[in-house]
PDB file of C-alpha atoms and ligand atoms in Angstrom:
ATOM      1  CA  UNK A  23      21.207 -31.201 -29.627  1.00 52.00           C
ATOM      2  CA  UNK A  24      23.546 -29.987 -32.371  1.00 52.00           C
ATOM      3  CA  UNK A  25      22.302 -29.428 -35.921  1.00 59.00           C
ATOM      4  CA  UNK A  26      25.831 -29.486 -37.372  1.00 65.00           C
ATOM      5  CA  UNK A  27      26.319 -31.748 -40.401  1.00 64.00           C
ATOM      6  CA  UNK A  28      27.696 -35.171 -39.364  1.00 63.00           C
ATOM      7  CA  UNK A  29      31.023 -34.593 -41.110  1.00 61.00           C
ATOM      8  CA  UNK A  30      31.694 -31.394 -39.074  1.00 76.00           C
ATOM      9  CA  UNK A  31      31.075 -33.006 -35.707  1.00 90.00           C
ATOM     10  CA  UNK A  32      33.788 -34.141 -33.331  1.00 97.00           C
ATOM     11  CA  UNK A  33      34.086 -37.913 -33.032  1.00 98.00           C
ATOM     12  CA  UNK A  34      34.349 -39.932 -29.821  1.00 98.00           C
ATOM     13  CA  UNK A  35      35.124 -43.602 -29.270  1.00 99.00           C
ATOM     14  CA  UNK A  36      33.799 -44.959 -25.961  1.00 99.00           C
ATOM     15  CA  UNK A  37      35.024 -48.471 -25.125  1.00 98.00           C
ATOM     16  CA  UNK A  38      32.579 -50.246 -22.835  1.00 98.00           C
ATOM     17  CA  UNK A  39      30.010 -47.794 -24.204  1.00 98.00           C
ATOM     18  CA  UNK A  40      27.270 -50.410 -24.271  1.00 98.00           C
ATOM     19  CA  UNK A  41      26.592 -50.660 -20.540  1.00 97.00           C
ATOM     20  CA  UNK A  42      27.001 -48.977 -17.169  1.00 97.00           C
ATOM     21  CA  UNK A  43      29.180 -45.892 -16.872  1.00 98.00           C
ATOM     22  CA  UNK A  44      30.361 -46.103 -20.490  1.00 98.00           C
ATOM     23  CA  UNK A  45      26.796 -46.092 -21.816  1.00 98.00           C
ATOM     24  CA  UNK A  46      26.033 -42.868 -19.950  1.00 98.00           C
ATOM     25  CA  UNK A  47      29.318 -41.330 -21.112  1.00 98.00           C
ATOM     26  CA  UNK A  48      28.411 -42.188 -24.729  1.00 98.00           C
ATOM     27  CA  UNK A  49      25.002 -40.601 -24.241  1.00 98.00           C
ATOM     28  CA  UNK A  50      26.437 -37.470 -22.614  1.00 98.00           C
ATOM     29  CA  UNK A  51      29.058 -36.990 -25.340  1.00 98.00           C
ATOM     30  CA  UNK A  52      26.360 -37.359 -28.012  1.00 98.00           C
ATOM     31  CA  UNK A  53      24.374 -34.639 -26.196  1.00 98.00           C
ATOM     32  CA  UNK A  54      27.571 -32.543 -26.215  1.00 97.00           C
ATOM     33  CA  UNK A  55      27.600 -32.824 -30.028  1.00 97.00           C
ATOM     34  CA  UNK A  56      30.038 -35.692 -30.563  1.00 98.00           C
ATOM     35  CA  UNK A  57      29.318 -38.493 -33.008  1.00 98.00           C
ATOM     36  CA  UNK A  58      29.954 -41.608 -30.939  1.00 98.00           C
ATOM     37  CA  UNK A  59      31.366 -45.053 -31.644  1.00 98.00           C
ATOM     38  CA  UNK A  60      29.983 -47.338 -28.927  1.00 98.00           C
ATOM     39  CA  UNK A  61      32.460 -50.145 -28.206  1.00 98.00           C
ATOM     40  CA  UNK A  62      31.404 -53.470 -26.701  1.00 98.00           C
ATOM     41  CA  UNK A  63      32.832 -56.957 -26.161  1.00 98.00           C
ATOM     42  CA  UNK A  64      29.996 -59.433 -26.677  1.00 96.00           C
ATOM     43  CA  UNK A  65      26.594 -58.093 -25.686  1.00 97.00           C
ATOM     44  CA  UNK A  66      25.359 -56.760 -29.044  1.00 98.00           C
ATOM     45  CA  UNK A  67      21.805 -56.156 -27.809  1.00 98.00           C
ATOM     46  CA  UNK A  68      23.071 -53.822 -25.085  1.00 98.00           C
ATOM     47  CA  UNK A  69      25.255 -51.965 -27.606  1.00 98.00           C
ATOM     48  CA  UNK A  70      22.335 -51.599 -30.028  1.00 98.00           C
ATOM     49  CA  UNK A  71      20.150 -50.300 -27.189  1.00 98.00           C
ATOM     50  CA  UNK A  72      22.809 -47.704 -26.330  1.00 98.00           C
ATOM     51  CA  UNK A  73      22.935 -46.564 -29.959  1.00 98.00           C
ATOM     52  CA  UNK A  74      19.138 -46.394 -30.247  1.00 98.00           C
ATOM     53  CA  UNK A  75      18.914 -44.288 -27.078  1.00 98.00           C
ATOM     54  CA  UNK A  76      21.425 -41.826 -28.546  1.00 98.00           C
ATOM     55  CA  UNK A  77      19.588 -41.693 -31.877  1.00 98.00           C
ATOM     56  CA  UNK A  78      16.220 -41.268 -30.161  1.00 98.00           C
ATOM     57  CA  UNK A  79      17.642 -38.204 -28.389  1.00 97.00           C
ATOM     58  CA  UNK A  80      18.748 -36.743 -31.746  1.00 97.00           C
ATOM     59  CA  UNK A  81      22.402 -37.845 -31.657  1.00 97.00           C
ATOM     60  CA  UNK A  82      24.498 -39.979 -33.992  1.00 97.00           C
ATOM     61  CA  UNK A  83      26.239 -43.233 -33.036  1.00 98.00           C
ATOM     62  CA  UNK A  84      27.282 -46.656 -34.260  1.00 98.00           C
ATOM     63  CA  UNK A  85      28.120 -49.801 -32.324  1.00 98.00           C
ATOM     64  CA  UNK A  86      31.418 -51.606 -32.908  1.00 98.00           C
ATOM     65  CA  UNK A  87      32.563 -54.874 -31.345  1.00 98.00           C
ATOM     66  CA  UNK A  88      36.188 -55.212 -30.232  1.00 98.00           C
ATOM     67  CA  UNK A  89      37.863 -57.018 -27.371  1.00 98.00           C
ATOM     68  CA  UNK A  90      39.967 -54.197 -25.953  1.00 98.00           C
ATOM     69  CA  UNK A  91      42.885 -56.587 -25.349  1.00 98.00           C
ATOM     70  CA  UNK A  92      42.993 -57.615 -29.018  1.00 98.00           C
ATOM     71  CA  UNK A  93      45.124 -55.182 -30.992  1.00 98.00           C
ATOM     72  CA  UNK A  94      43.742 -56.217 -34.399  1.00 98.00           C
ATOM     73  CA  UNK A  95      40.127 -55.759 -33.307  1.00 98.00           C
ATOM     74  CA  UNK A  96      40.841 -52.401 -31.640  1.00 98.00           C
ATOM     75  CA  UNK A  97      42.755 -51.140 -34.686  1.00 98.00           C
ATOM     76  CA  UNK A  98      39.740 -52.143 -36.820  1.00 98.00           C
ATOM     77  CA  UNK A  99      37.424 -50.202 -34.490  1.00 98.00           C
ATOM     78  CA  UNK A 100      39.547 -47.049 -34.912  1.00 98.00           C
ATOM     79  CA  UNK A 101      39.675 -47.686 -38.703  1.00 98.00           C
ATOM     80  CA  UNK A 102      35.877 -47.829 -38.721  1.00 98.00           C
ATOM     81  CA  UNK A 103      35.626 -44.526 -36.809  1.00 98.00           C
ATOM     82  CA  UNK A 104      38.020 -42.832 -39.228  1.00 97.00           C
ATOM     83  CA  UNK A 105      36.449 -44.299 -42.358  1.00 97.00           C
ATOM     84  CA  UNK A 106      32.880 -43.496 -41.245  1.00 96.00           C
ATOM     85  CA  UNK A 107      33.327 -40.115 -39.596  1.00 96.00           C
ATOM     86  CA  UNK A 108      36.715 -38.808 -40.761  1.00 96.00           C
ATOM     87  CA  UNK A 109      38.818 -38.968 -37.583  1.00 98.00           C
ATOM     88  CA  UNK A 110      38.892 -39.351 -33.812  1.00 98.00           C
ATOM     89  CA  UNK A 111      38.792 -36.446 -31.316  1.00 98.00           C
ATOM     90  CA  UNK A 112      38.038 -38.157 -28.004  1.00 98.00           C
ATOM     91  CA  UNK A 113      38.700 -41.643 -26.681  1.00 99.00           C
ATOM     92  CA  UNK A 114      37.100 -42.699 -23.409  1.00 99.00           C
ATOM     93  CA  UNK A 115      38.319 -46.095 -22.287  1.00 98.00           C
ATOM     94  CA  UNK A 116      35.590 -47.357 -19.958  1.00 98.00           C
ATOM     95  CA  UNK A 117      35.721 -51.105 -20.764  1.00 98.00           C
ATOM     96  CA  UNK A 118      36.862 -53.060 -17.760  1.00 98.00           C
ATOM     97  CA  UNK A 119      36.106 -55.946 -15.470  1.00 97.00           C
ATOM     98  CA  UNK A 120      36.313 -56.552 -11.751  1.00 96.00           C
ATOM     99  CA  UNK A 121      36.815 -59.647  -9.639  1.00 95.00           C
ATOM    100  CA  UNK A 122      37.168 -59.696  -5.894  1.00 96.00           C
ATOM    101  CA  UNK A 123      39.186 -62.063  -3.719  1.00 97.00           C
ATOM    102  CA  UNK A 124      41.492 -61.868  -0.729  1.00 98.00           C
ATOM    103  CA  UNK A 125      45.043 -61.932  -2.069  1.00 98.00           C
ATOM    104  CA  UNK A 126      45.827 -65.137  -0.160  1.00 98.00           C
ATOM    105  CA  UNK A 127      43.064 -66.982  -2.018  1.00 98.00           C
ATOM    106  CA  UNK A 128      43.445 -65.301  -5.407  1.00 98.00           C
ATOM    107  CA  UNK A 129      42.991 -67.571  -8.437  1.00 98.00           C
ATOM    108  CA  UNK A 130      45.977 -66.657 -10.608  1.00 98.00           C
ATOM    109  CA  UNK A 131      44.191 -67.621 -13.832  1.00 98.00           C
ATOM    110  CA  UNK A 132      41.502 -65.088 -12.909  1.00 98.00           C
ATOM    111  CA  UNK A 133      44.280 -62.579 -12.230  1.00 98.00           C
ATOM    112  CA  UNK A 134      45.637 -63.138 -15.755  1.00 98.00           C
ATOM    113  CA  UNK A 135      42.160 -62.665 -17.268  1.00 98.00           C
ATOM    114  CA  UNK A 136      41.620 -59.466 -15.260  1.00 98.00           C
ATOM    115  CA  UNK A 137      45.002 -58.080 -16.268  1.00 98.00           C
ATOM    116  CA  UNK A 138      44.410 -58.982 -19.901  1.00 98.00           C
ATOM    117  CA  UNK A 139      41.310 -56.785 -20.043  1.00 98.00           C
ATOM    118  CA  UNK A 140      42.255 -54.028 -17.622  1.00 98.00           C
ATOM    119  CA  UNK A 141      46.007 -53.620 -18.264  1.00 99.00           C
ATOM    120  CA  UNK A 142      46.711 -55.037 -21.731  1.00 99.00           C
ATOM    121  CA  UNK A 143      43.371 -53.556 -22.852  1.00 99.00           C
ATOM    122  CA  UNK A 144      44.451 -50.110 -21.660  1.00 99.00           C
ATOM    123  CA  UNK A 145      47.781 -50.353 -23.493  1.00 99.00           C
ATOM    124  CA  UNK A 146      46.061 -51.499 -26.692  1.00 99.00           C
ATOM    125  CA  UNK A 147      43.372 -48.764 -26.628  1.00 99.00           C
ATOM    126  CA  UNK A 148      45.760 -46.031 -25.487  1.00 99.00           C
ATOM    127  CA  UNK A 149      48.279 -46.990 -28.182  1.00 98.00           C
ATOM    128  CA  UNK A 150      45.679 -46.469 -30.891  1.00 98.00           C
ATOM    129  CA  UNK A 151      44.498 -43.251 -29.230  1.00 99.00           C
ATOM    130  CA  UNK A 152      48.100 -41.977 -29.059  1.00 98.00           C
ATOM    131  CA  UNK A 153      48.628 -42.687 -32.743  1.00 98.00           C
ATOM    132  CA  UNK A 154      45.343 -41.356 -34.049  1.00 98.00           C
ATOM    133  CA  UNK A 155      43.787 -38.609 -31.898  1.00 98.00           C
ATOM    134  CA  UNK A 156      43.590 -35.356 -33.826  1.00 98.00           C
ATOM    135  CA  UNK A 157      45.057 -32.124 -32.384  1.00 98.00           C
ATOM    136  CA  UNK A 158      42.683 -30.748 -29.757  1.00 98.00           C
ATOM    137  CA  UNK A 159      41.840 -34.318 -28.774  1.00 98.00           C
ATOM    138  CA  UNK A 160      41.451 -35.959 -25.389  1.00 98.00           C
ATOM    139  CA  UNK A 161      41.925 -39.429 -23.930  1.00 99.00           C
ATOM    140  CA  UNK A 162      40.237 -40.411 -20.672  1.00 99.00           C
ATOM    141  CA  UNK A 163      40.919 -43.748 -18.978  1.00 99.00           C
ATOM    142  CA  UNK A 164      38.687 -45.153 -16.238  1.00 98.00           C
ATOM    143  CA  UNK A 165      40.594 -46.007 -13.068  1.00 98.00           C
ATOM    144  CA  UNK A 166      39.007 -46.615  -9.662  1.00 98.00           C
ATOM    145  CA  UNK A 167      39.125 -44.922  -6.275  1.00 98.00           C
ATOM    146  CA  UNK A 168      40.047 -48.292  -4.721  1.00 97.00           C
ATOM    147  CA  UNK A 169      43.642 -47.582  -5.796  1.00 98.00           C
ATOM    148  CA  UNK A 170      43.706 -45.158  -2.837  1.00 96.00           C
ATOM    149  CA  UNK A 171      40.978 -46.676  -0.645  1.00 95.00           C
ATOM    150  CA  UNK A 172      42.735 -50.062  -0.402  1.00 94.00           C
ATOM    151  CA  UNK A 173      39.541 -51.999   0.437  1.00 95.00           C
ATOM    152  CA  UNK A 174      40.294 -55.623   1.438  1.00 97.00           C
ATOM    153  CA  UNK A 175      39.404 -58.028  -1.388  1.00 97.00           C
ATOM    154  CA  UNK A 176      40.188 -55.530  -4.150  1.00 97.00           C
ATOM    155  CA  UNK A 177      43.923 -56.379  -4.474  1.00 98.00           C
ATOM    156  CA  UNK A 178      44.007 -57.645  -8.057  1.00 98.00           C
ATOM    157  CA  UNK A 179      41.498 -55.080  -9.342  1.00 98.00           C
ATOM    158  CA  UNK A 180      43.171 -52.144  -7.573  1.00 98.00           C
ATOM    159  CA  UNK A 181      46.571 -53.254  -8.874  1.00 98.00           C
ATOM    160  CA  UNK A 182      45.184 -53.326 -12.423  1.00 98.00           C
ATOM    161  CA  UNK A 183      43.830 -49.799 -11.993  1.00 98.00           C
ATOM    162  CA  UNK A 184      47.142 -48.653 -10.495  1.00 98.00           C
ATOM    163  CA  UNK A 185      48.620 -49.683 -13.841  1.00 98.00           C
ATOM    164  CA  UNK A 186      45.929 -47.684 -15.666  1.00 99.00           C
ATOM    165  CA  UNK A 187      46.924 -44.583 -13.677  1.00 98.00           C
ATOM    166  CA  UNK A 188      50.639 -45.095 -14.419  1.00 98.00           C
ATOM    167  CA  UNK A 189      49.950 -45.434 -18.151  1.00 98.00           C
ATOM    168  CA  UNK A 190      47.769 -42.305 -18.050  1.00 99.00           C
ATOM    169  CA  UNK A 191      50.376 -40.110 -16.366  1.00 98.00           C
ATOM    170  CA  UNK A 192      53.229 -41.272 -18.593  1.00 98.00           C
ATOM    171  CA  UNK A 193      51.276 -41.075 -21.859  1.00 99.00           C
ATOM    172  CA  UNK A 194      50.243 -37.487 -21.046  1.00 98.00           C
ATOM    173  CA  UNK A 195      53.941 -36.594 -21.018  1.00 98.00           C
ATOM    174  CA  UNK A 196      54.840 -38.710 -24.057  1.00 98.00           C
ATOM    175  CA  UNK A 197      52.268 -36.803 -26.134  1.00 98.00           C
ATOM    176  CA  UNK A 198      54.075 -33.475 -25.664  1.00 98.00           C
ATOM    177  CA  UNK A 199      53.543 -31.260 -28.705  1.00 98.00           C
ATOM    178  CA  UNK A 200      50.473 -33.115 -29.983  1.00 98.00           C
ATOM    179  CA  UNK A 201      47.805 -30.910 -28.338  1.00 98.00           C
ATOM    180  CA  UNK A 202      46.185 -34.037 -26.858  1.00 98.00           C
ATOM    181  CA  UNK A 203      45.258 -34.335 -23.174  1.00 99.00           C
ATOM    182  CA  UNK A 204      45.401 -37.614 -21.240  1.00 99.00           C
ATOM    183  CA  UNK A 205      43.622 -38.004 -17.905  1.00 99.00           C
ATOM    184  CA  UNK A 206      42.005 -40.668 -15.767  1.00 99.00           C
ATOM    185  CA  UNK A 207      38.712 -40.551 -13.912  1.00 98.00           C
ATOM    186  CA  UNK A 208      38.642 -42.738 -10.820  1.00 98.00           C
ATOM    187  CA  UNK A 209      35.053 -43.358  -9.668  1.00 98.00           C
ATOM    188  CA  UNK A 210      34.129 -44.596  -6.229  1.00 97.00           C
ATOM    189  CA  UNK A 211      31.296 -47.118  -5.811  1.00 96.00           C
ATOM    190  CA  UNK A 212      28.903 -46.426  -8.703  1.00 97.00           C
ATOM    191  CA  UNK A 213      25.553 -48.133  -9.225  1.00 94.00           C
ATOM    192  CA  UNK A 214      26.210 -50.378 -12.242  1.00 94.00           C
ATOM    193  CA  UNK A 215      26.188 -54.157 -12.764  1.00 92.00           C
ATOM    194  CA  UNK A 216      29.958 -54.270 -12.279  1.00 90.00           C
ATOM    195  CA  UNK A 217      29.567 -52.840  -8.761  1.00 93.00           C
ATOM    196  CA  UNK A 218      26.255 -54.428  -7.717  1.00 93.00           C
ATOM    197  CA  UNK A 219      26.860 -57.992  -9.000  1.00 91.00           C
ATOM    198  CA  UNK A 220      27.461 -60.422  -6.138  1.00 90.00           C
ATOM    199  CA  UNK A 221      27.000 -57.864  -3.323  1.00 93.00           C
ATOM    200  CA  UNK A 222      24.252 -58.269  -0.726  1.00 94.00           C
ATOM    201  CA  UNK A 223      22.039 -55.326   0.294  1.00 95.00           C
ATOM    202  CA  UNK A 224      23.956 -54.745   3.506  1.00 95.00           C
ATOM    203  CA  UNK A 225      27.303 -54.455   1.687  1.00 94.00           C
ATOM    204  CA  UNK A 226      25.815 -52.058  -0.859  1.00 95.00           C
ATOM    205  CA  UNK A 227      24.259 -49.935   1.928  1.00 95.00           C
ATOM    206  CA  UNK A 228      27.551 -49.868   3.859  1.00 94.00           C
ATOM    207  CA  UNK A 229      29.498 -48.681   0.810  1.00 94.00           C
ATOM    208  CA  UNK A 230      26.781 -46.147  -0.094  1.00 96.00           C
ATOM    209  CA  UNK A 231      27.035 -44.638   3.404  1.00 96.00           C
ATOM    210  CA  UNK A 232      30.789 -44.015   3.212  1.00 96.00           C
ATOM    211  CA  UNK A 233      31.101 -40.772   1.188  1.00 97.00           C
ATOM    212  CA  UNK A 234      30.132 -37.561   3.011  1.00 97.00           C
ATOM    213  CA  UNK A 235      27.435 -37.201   0.350  1.00 97.00           C
ATOM    214  CA  UNK A 236      26.003 -40.503   1.666  1.00 97.00           C
ATOM    215  CA  UNK A 237      24.995 -42.226  -1.555  1.00 97.00           C
ATOM    216  CA  UNK A 238      26.387 -44.336  -4.362  1.00 97.00           C
ATOM    217  CA  UNK A 239      27.719 -42.576  -7.420  1.00 97.00           C
ATOM    218  CA  UNK A 240      25.642 -42.723 -10.594  1.00 98.00           C
ATOM    219  CA  UNK A 241      26.810 -43.133 -14.194  1.00 98.00           C
ATOM    220  CA  UNK A 242      25.590 -39.527 -14.695  1.00 98.00           C
ATOM    221  CA  UNK A 243      27.993 -38.297 -11.978  1.00 98.00           C
ATOM    222  CA  UNK A 244      30.923 -39.836 -13.836  1.00 98.00           C
ATOM    223  CA  UNK A 245      29.762 -38.883 -17.337  1.00 98.00           C
ATOM    224  CA  UNK A 246      29.590 -35.197 -16.335  1.00 98.00           C
ATOM    225  CA  UNK A 247      33.256 -35.221 -15.340  1.00 98.00           C
ATOM    226  CA  UNK A 248      34.295 -36.988 -18.549  1.00 98.00           C
ATOM    227  CA  UNK A 249      32.261 -34.475 -20.557  1.00 98.00           C
ATOM    228  CA  UNK A 250      34.203 -31.660 -18.861  1.00 98.00           C
ATOM    229  CA  UNK A 251      37.568 -33.332 -19.558  1.00 98.00           C
ATOM    230  CA  UNK A 252      36.946 -33.878 -23.282  1.00 98.00           C
ATOM    231  CA  UNK A 253      35.205 -30.518 -23.777  1.00 98.00           C
ATOM    232  CA  UNK A 254      36.636 -27.005 -24.160  1.00 97.00           C
ATOM    233  CA  UNK A 255      36.433 -26.186 -20.425  1.00 97.00           C
ATOM    234  CA  UNK A 256      38.728 -29.118 -19.564  1.00 98.00           C
ATOM    235  CA  UNK A 257      41.523 -28.239 -21.969  1.00 98.00           C
ATOM    236  CA  UNK A 258      44.007 -27.167 -19.277  1.00 98.00           C
ATOM    237  CA  UNK A 259      43.623 -30.368 -17.256  1.00 98.00           C
ATOM    238  CA  UNK A 260      46.277 -32.855 -18.376  1.00 98.00           C
ATOM    239  CA  UNK A 261      48.088 -35.793 -16.798  1.00 98.00           C
ATOM    240  CA  UNK A 262      45.693 -35.944 -13.821  1.00 98.00           C
ATOM    241  CA  UNK A 263      43.681 -38.562 -12.002  1.00 98.00           C
ATOM    242  CA  UNK A 264      40.308 -37.152 -10.905  1.00 98.00           C
ATOM    243  CA  UNK A 265      38.930 -39.087  -7.940  1.00 98.00           C
ATOM    244  CA  UNK A 266      35.209 -38.809  -8.627  1.00 98.00           C
ATOM    245  CA  UNK A 267      33.615 -40.373  -5.581  1.00 97.00           C
ATOM    246  CA  UNK A 268      31.559 -37.967  -3.436  1.00 97.00           C
ATOM    247  CA  UNK A 269      34.482 -37.418  -1.074  1.00 97.00           C
ATOM    248  CA  UNK A 270      34.995 -40.984   0.163  1.00 95.00           C
ATOM    249  CA  UNK A 271      38.355 -41.421   1.930  1.00 87.00           C
TER     250      UNK A 271
HETATM  251  N1  NAP B 316      30.890 -49.310 -11.205  1.00 65.33           N
HETATM  252  C1  NAP B 316      31.784 -48.931 -10.308  1.00 65.33           C
HETATM  253  O1  NAP B 316      31.532 -48.881  -9.101  1.00 65.33           O
HETATM  254  C2  NAP B 316      33.166 -48.531 -10.759  1.00 65.33           C
HETATM  255  C3  NAP B 316      34.003 -47.917  -9.823  1.00 65.33           C
HETATM  256  C4  NAP B 316      35.277 -47.541 -10.218  1.00 65.33           C
HETATM  257  C5  NAP B 316      35.699 -47.762 -11.509  1.00 65.33           C
HETATM  258  N2  NAP B 316      34.885 -48.367 -12.401  1.00 65.33           N
HETATM  259  C6  NAP B 316      35.407 -48.591 -13.760  1.00 65.33           C
HETATM  260  O2  NAP B 316      34.541 -47.955 -14.691  1.00 65.33           O
HETATM  261  C7  NAP B 316      34.551 -48.682 -15.923  1.00 65.33           C
HETATM  262  C8  NAP B 316      33.125 -49.020 -16.315  1.00 65.33           C
HETATM  263  O3  NAP B 316      32.559 -49.843 -15.307  1.00 65.33           O
HETATM  264  P1  NAP B 316      30.999 -50.200 -15.302  1.00 65.33           P
HETATM  265  O4  NAP B 316      30.593 -50.236 -13.885  1.00 65.33           O
HETATM  266  O5  NAP B 316      30.288 -49.325 -16.260  1.00 65.33           O
HETATM  267  O6  NAP B 316      31.050 -51.720 -15.874  1.00 65.33           O
HETATM  268  P2  NAP B 316      29.894 -52.604 -16.529  1.00 65.33           P
HETATM  269  O7  NAP B 316      28.551 -52.038 -16.234  1.00 65.33           O
HETATM  270  O8  NAP B 316      30.209 -54.011 -16.112  1.00 65.33           O
HETATM  271  O9  NAP B 316      30.171 -52.449 -18.097  1.00 65.33           O
HETATM  272  C9  NAP B 316      31.374 -52.957 -18.621  1.00 65.33           C
HETATM  273  C10 NAP B 316      31.501 -52.568 -20.076  1.00 65.33           C
HETATM  274  O10 NAP B 316      32.808 -52.965 -20.521  1.00 65.33           O
HETATM  275  C11 NAP B 316      32.675 -53.815 -21.669  1.00 65.33           C
HETATM  276  N3  NAP B 316      33.767 -54.787 -21.661  1.00 65.33           N
HETATM  277  C12 NAP B 316      34.105 -55.666 -20.689  1.00 65.33           C
HETATM  278  N4  NAP B 316      35.168 -56.394 -21.049  1.00 65.33           N
HETATM  279  C13 NAP B 316      35.515 -55.969 -22.293  1.00 65.33           C
HETATM  280  C14 NAP B 316      36.528 -56.344 -23.227  1.00 65.33           C
HETATM  281  N5  NAP B 316      37.417 -57.305 -22.965  1.00 65.33           N
HETATM  282  N6  NAP B 316      36.574 -55.687 -24.408  1.00 65.33           N
HETATM  283  C15 NAP B 316      35.683 -54.718 -24.704  1.00 65.33           C
HETATM  284  N7  NAP B 316      34.714 -54.307 -23.877  1.00 65.33           N
HETATM  285  C16 NAP B 316      34.627 -54.945 -22.685  1.00 65.33           C
HETATM  286  C17 NAP B 316      31.291 -54.439 -21.565  1.00 65.33           C
HETATM  287  O11 NAP B 316      30.845 -54.864 -22.846  1.00 65.33           O
HETATM  288  P3  NAP B 316      29.898 -56.211 -22.977  1.00 65.33           P
HETATM  289  O12 NAP B 316      28.579 -55.853 -22.318  1.00 65.33           O
HETATM  290  O13 NAP B 316      29.772 -56.423 -24.448  1.00 65.33           O
HETATM  291  O14 NAP B 316      30.617 -57.305 -22.261  1.00 65.33           O
HETATM  292  C18 NAP B 316      30.499 -53.262 -20.994  1.00 65.33           C
HETATM  293  O15 NAP B 316      30.145 -52.359 -22.030  1.00 65.33           O
HETATM  294  C19 NAP B 316      35.428 -49.914 -15.687  1.00 65.33           C
HETATM  295  O16 NAP B 316      36.728 -49.647 -16.175  1.00 65.33           O
HETATM  296  C20 NAP B 316      35.438 -50.051 -14.186  1.00 65.33           C
HETATM  297  O17 NAP B 316      36.585 -50.720 -13.719  1.00 65.33           O
HETATM  298  C21 NAP B 316      33.610 -48.753 -12.057  1.00 65.33           C
END
């Protein structure tokens, strides 16, 4: 763990940092020496737990509530990061939701809610990141391998993540001259509540058996890749989608 003074450390905002993949990313970036702002939507206890785990390991973090689709709340979250720690060097946009339905039966109100978080939320967070990341900074969006895998039932969710990938690739080019990288990480099935909720054991076992590595991904698997992308070794990776899924096709 770094012994640098707080004001000299790089600063990361992790949306969805309170649970699942985002929580592990927040923890990993704190271990890498970042001061971390842990974003969450409503579950304050989970966000506080994430912060305490980082502090217990010797890192520095604060929790900040913001609905990622609300531009005023997200702007306030970035204001807080800048006012408390002096700037923003990494933004990892992990907040997201999933709902599954065959397209023929899709509830269009649910589609709107999904798109509000996953698409509008990505535009809102990425807009702030584009305006505020310091030179040398990095933005990582979370997509999903289902964009390519085309599993039945994932139509609305995969379409929302297709949008995330389009935004990622275009923003990387729009930020020419800023010394800021923009990439997406696209996990396969990863053992978090978002993936496990509503699935029976047989479905989970079937999905876990699909990658050649024959297991589900873990939040640690994904956090390691994000750590690489926002760290010095990942500096030459820009405008890419990294399918991080154990080789599932
Ligand atoms: N798990 C997988 O298999 C998998 C695979 C591919 C891609 N992904 C993507 O990876 C990302 C993280 O997924 P996960 O599995 O870690 O999910 P998760 O365990 O369900 O955690 C979701 C996180 O997002 C936050 N969140 C949800 N809606 C929000 C909103 N409107 N505004 C702000 N924060 C919001 C939640 O905060 P609260 O607790 O406060 O609600 C929570 O911290 C998502 O983008 C997901 O689509 C996951």
